[in-house]
Short mmCIF file of C-alpha atoms in Angstrom, two decimals:
data_model
loop_
_atom_site.label_atom_id
_atom_site.label_comp_id
_atom_site.label_asym_id
_atom_site.label_seq_id
_atom_site.Cartn_x
_atom_site.Cartn_y
_atom_site.Cartn_z
CA MET A 295 17.42 -1.88 4.09
CA ASP A 296 14.73 -3.34 6.14
CA GLU A 297 12.31 -4.50 3.41
CA ASP A 298 10.05 -6.38 5.76
CA ALA A 299 8.87 -3.19 7.46
CA LEU A 300 8.03 -1.67 4.09
CA GLN A 301 5.99 -4.58 2.69
CA GLY A 302 2.86 -3.38 4.48
CA ILE A 303 2.74 -0.09 2.60
CA TYR A 304 -0.07 -0.17 0.02
CA ASN A 305 1.29 -1.47 -3.39
CA TYR A 306 4.92 -1.33 -2.18
CA ARG A 307 7.48 -2.32 -4.92
CA ARG A 308 11.26 -2.25 -4.91
CA LEU A 309 12.17 -1.22 -8.51
CA MET A 310 15.91 -0.84 -8.10
CA ASP A 311 18.49 -0.76 -5.41
CA LEU A 312 17.99 2.87 -4.70
CA ILE A 313 14.36 3.36 -5.68
CA ALA A 314 11.09 1.98 -4.19
CA THR A 315 7.49 2.96 -4.94
CA ALA A 316 4.17 2.66 -3.22
CA GLY A 317 0.72 4.03 -2.60
CA GLN A 318 0.04 6.63 0.17
CA PRO A 319 2.00 5.63 3.36
CA SER A 320 0.79 6.49 6.84
CA GLU A 321 2.91 8.49 9.26
CA GLU A 322 4.09 5.23 10.83
CA GLU A 323 5.00 3.85 7.44
CA LEU A 324 6.99 6.95 6.62
CA ALA A 325 8.94 6.37 9.77
CA ALA A 326 9.71 2.92 8.45
CA VAL A 327 10.79 4.47 5.19
CA ALA A 328 13.22 6.66 7.07
CA HIS A 329 14.48 3.79 9.21
CA ALA A 330 14.99 1.71 6.09
CA GLY A 331 17.58 4.27 4.83
CA PHE A 332 15.64 6.28 2.33
CA GLU A 333 16.82 9.82 1.91
CA VAL A 334 14.09 11.45 -0.13
CA VAL A 335 10.31 11.15 -0.48
CA VAL A 336 8.80 12.13 -3.78
CA ASN A 337 4.95 12.49 -3.63
CA LEU A 338 3.02 12.63 -6.90
CA ALA A 339 -0.43 12.76 -5.26
CA LEU A 340 -2.46 15.80 -4.31
CA HIS A 341 -2.24 17.21 -0.77
CA ASP A 342 -5.98 17.92 -0.46
CA ALA A 343 -7.20 14.41 -1.31
CA GLU A 344 -9.10 12.32 1.23
CA TYR A 345 -6.23 9.89 1.50
CA SER A 346 -3.54 12.46 2.01
CA LEU A 347 -1.81 13.06 5.34
CA PRO A 348 -2.56 16.29 7.17
CA ASP A 349 0.94 17.64 6.67
CA GLU A 350 3.08 15.14 4.82
CA ARG A 351 5.99 17.60 4.29
CA ARG A 352 6.29 18.33 7.97
CA THR A 353 6.15 14.57 8.83
CA VAL A 354 8.78 13.68 6.24
CA GLU A 355 11.10 16.53 7.06
CA SER A 356 10.77 15.80 10.84
CA LEU A 357 12.15 12.29 10.05
CA GLY A 358 15.24 13.95 8.44
CA LEU A 359 14.23 13.19 4.88
CA ARG A 360 14.02 15.53 1.96
CA TYR A 361 10.46 16.02 0.60
CA ILE A 362 9.47 16.75 -3.06
CA HIS A 363 5.87 17.26 -4.05
CA ILE A 364 4.80 17.20 -7.66
CA PRO A 365 1.03 17.20 -7.66
CA VAL A 366 -0.19 15.25 -10.67
CA VAL A 367 -3.88 15.56 -11.31
CA TRP A 368 -5.29 12.05 -11.91
CA GLU A 369 -7.59 12.96 -14.72
CA ARG A 370 -4.97 15.19 -16.43
CA PRO A 371 -1.35 14.14 -16.14
CA LEU A 372 0.80 16.73 -17.93
CA ARG A 373 4.12 16.67 -19.77
CA ALA A 374 5.29 19.43 -17.48
CA ASP A 375 4.73 17.15 -14.51
CA LEU A 376 6.69 14.40 -16.15
CA GLU A 377 9.59 16.74 -17.08
CA ARG A 378 9.72 18.09 -13.49
CA PHE A 379 9.78 14.48 -12.26
CA PHE A 380 12.61 13.66 -14.67
CA ASP A 381 14.62 16.66 -13.64
CA ASP A 382 14.19 15.89 -9.86
CA MET A 383 15.06 12.26 -10.33
CA ASN A 384 18.25 13.23 -12.28
CA GLU A 385 19.20 15.57 -9.46
CA LEU A 386 18.66 12.78 -6.97
CA THR A 387 20.93 10.26 -8.68
CA GLY A 388 22.73 8.19 -6.13
CA LYS A 389 20.16 8.78 -3.36
CA HIS A 390 17.75 6.37 -1.81
CA ILE A 391 14.44 7.52 -3.12
CA PHE A 392 10.88 6.52 -2.08
CA VAL A 393 8.30 7.62 -4.64
CA HIS A 394 4.59 7.44 -3.87
CA CYS A 395 1.14 8.64 -4.86
CA ALA A 396 -2.27 7.42 -3.72
CA ALA A 397 -2.02 3.81 -5.06
CA ASN A 398 1.25 3.60 -7.01
CA LYS A 399 -0.56 4.03 -10.26
CA ARG A 400 0.69 7.49 -11.20
CA VAL A 401 4.09 6.55 -9.97
CA SER A 402 4.21 3.28 -11.83
CA VAL A 403 3.66 5.18 -15.10
CA PHE A 404 6.07 8.02 -14.28
CA MET A 405 8.82 5.48 -13.31
CA ALA A 406 8.26 3.44 -16.42
CA LEU A 407 8.62 6.55 -18.54
CA TYR A 408 11.69 7.72 -16.58
CA ARG A 409 13.38 4.36 -16.85
CA GLN A 410 12.60 4.18 -20.52
CA ARG A 411 13.33 7.71 -21.64
CA ARG A 412 16.11 8.60 -19.31
CA GLN A 413 17.76 5.34 -18.38
CA GLY A 414 17.41 3.50 -21.73
CA TRP A 415 15.23 0.69 -20.64
CA SER A 416 12.88 -1.00 -23.16
CA ALA A 417 9.13 -0.85 -22.90
CA ASP A 418 9.21 -4.64 -22.50
CA ALA A 419 11.44 -4.26 -19.42
CA VAL A 420 9.42 -1.55 -17.67
CA MET A 421 5.77 -2.39 -18.37
CA PRO A 422 5.58 -5.45 -16.11
CA ASP A 423 6.13 -3.18 -13.15
CA VAL A 424 3.18 -1.01 -14.29
CA LEU A 425 0.94 -3.99 -14.98
CA ALA A 426 1.79 -5.53 -11.58
CA ILE A 427 -0.02 -2.57 -10.07
CA TRP A 428 -2.82 -1.88 -12.63
CA GLU A 429 -4.00 -1.86 -16.19
CA PRO A 430 -3.77 1.89 -17.23
CA ASP A 431 -7.11 3.41 -18.14
CA ASP A 432 -7.70 5.50 -21.34
CA VAL A 433 -6.22 8.64 -19.82
CA TRP A 434 -3.07 7.05 -18.72
CA ARG A 435 -2.66 4.83 -21.78
CA ARG A 436 -2.96 7.93 -23.94
CA PHE A 437 -0.34 9.73 -21.60
CA LEU A 438 2.08 6.78 -21.93
CA LYS A 439 1.73 6.73 -25.72
CA GLU A 440 2.23 10.52 -26.01
CA MET A 441 5.19 10.65 -23.65
CA ILE A 442 7.03 7.78 -25.31
CA GLY A 443 6.91 9.44 -28.70
#
């Protein structure tokens, strides 16, 4: 994969061989995602936000990639959102997956929970990837605590 072309995407992080995360990519950056060999784009942000692309699904699918949208409301992440994310990630096992939201904050928490609850990683192993992006606020700290238990 051409990691150099992806480094410019806001808060880009390679988490595992097949999974990378980031904030909102531009259309040009999505083309770089496709060129780098990713097969699926998972978007946890809202479509109607000021940072969103006009038609991200169309852009992603025109590049030959599968598009999955799980709109997670920033102020109110839900267990149902997380469970859908888990189900989609399980279905995508073995695929090159690019997961993004607005700033890689939602994604960092969802990926930490996925790695911990579904892949058996420890909290000590996954939290540095969250903290490299941000210090979760009260809403997201509470969500993390509730979803781990």
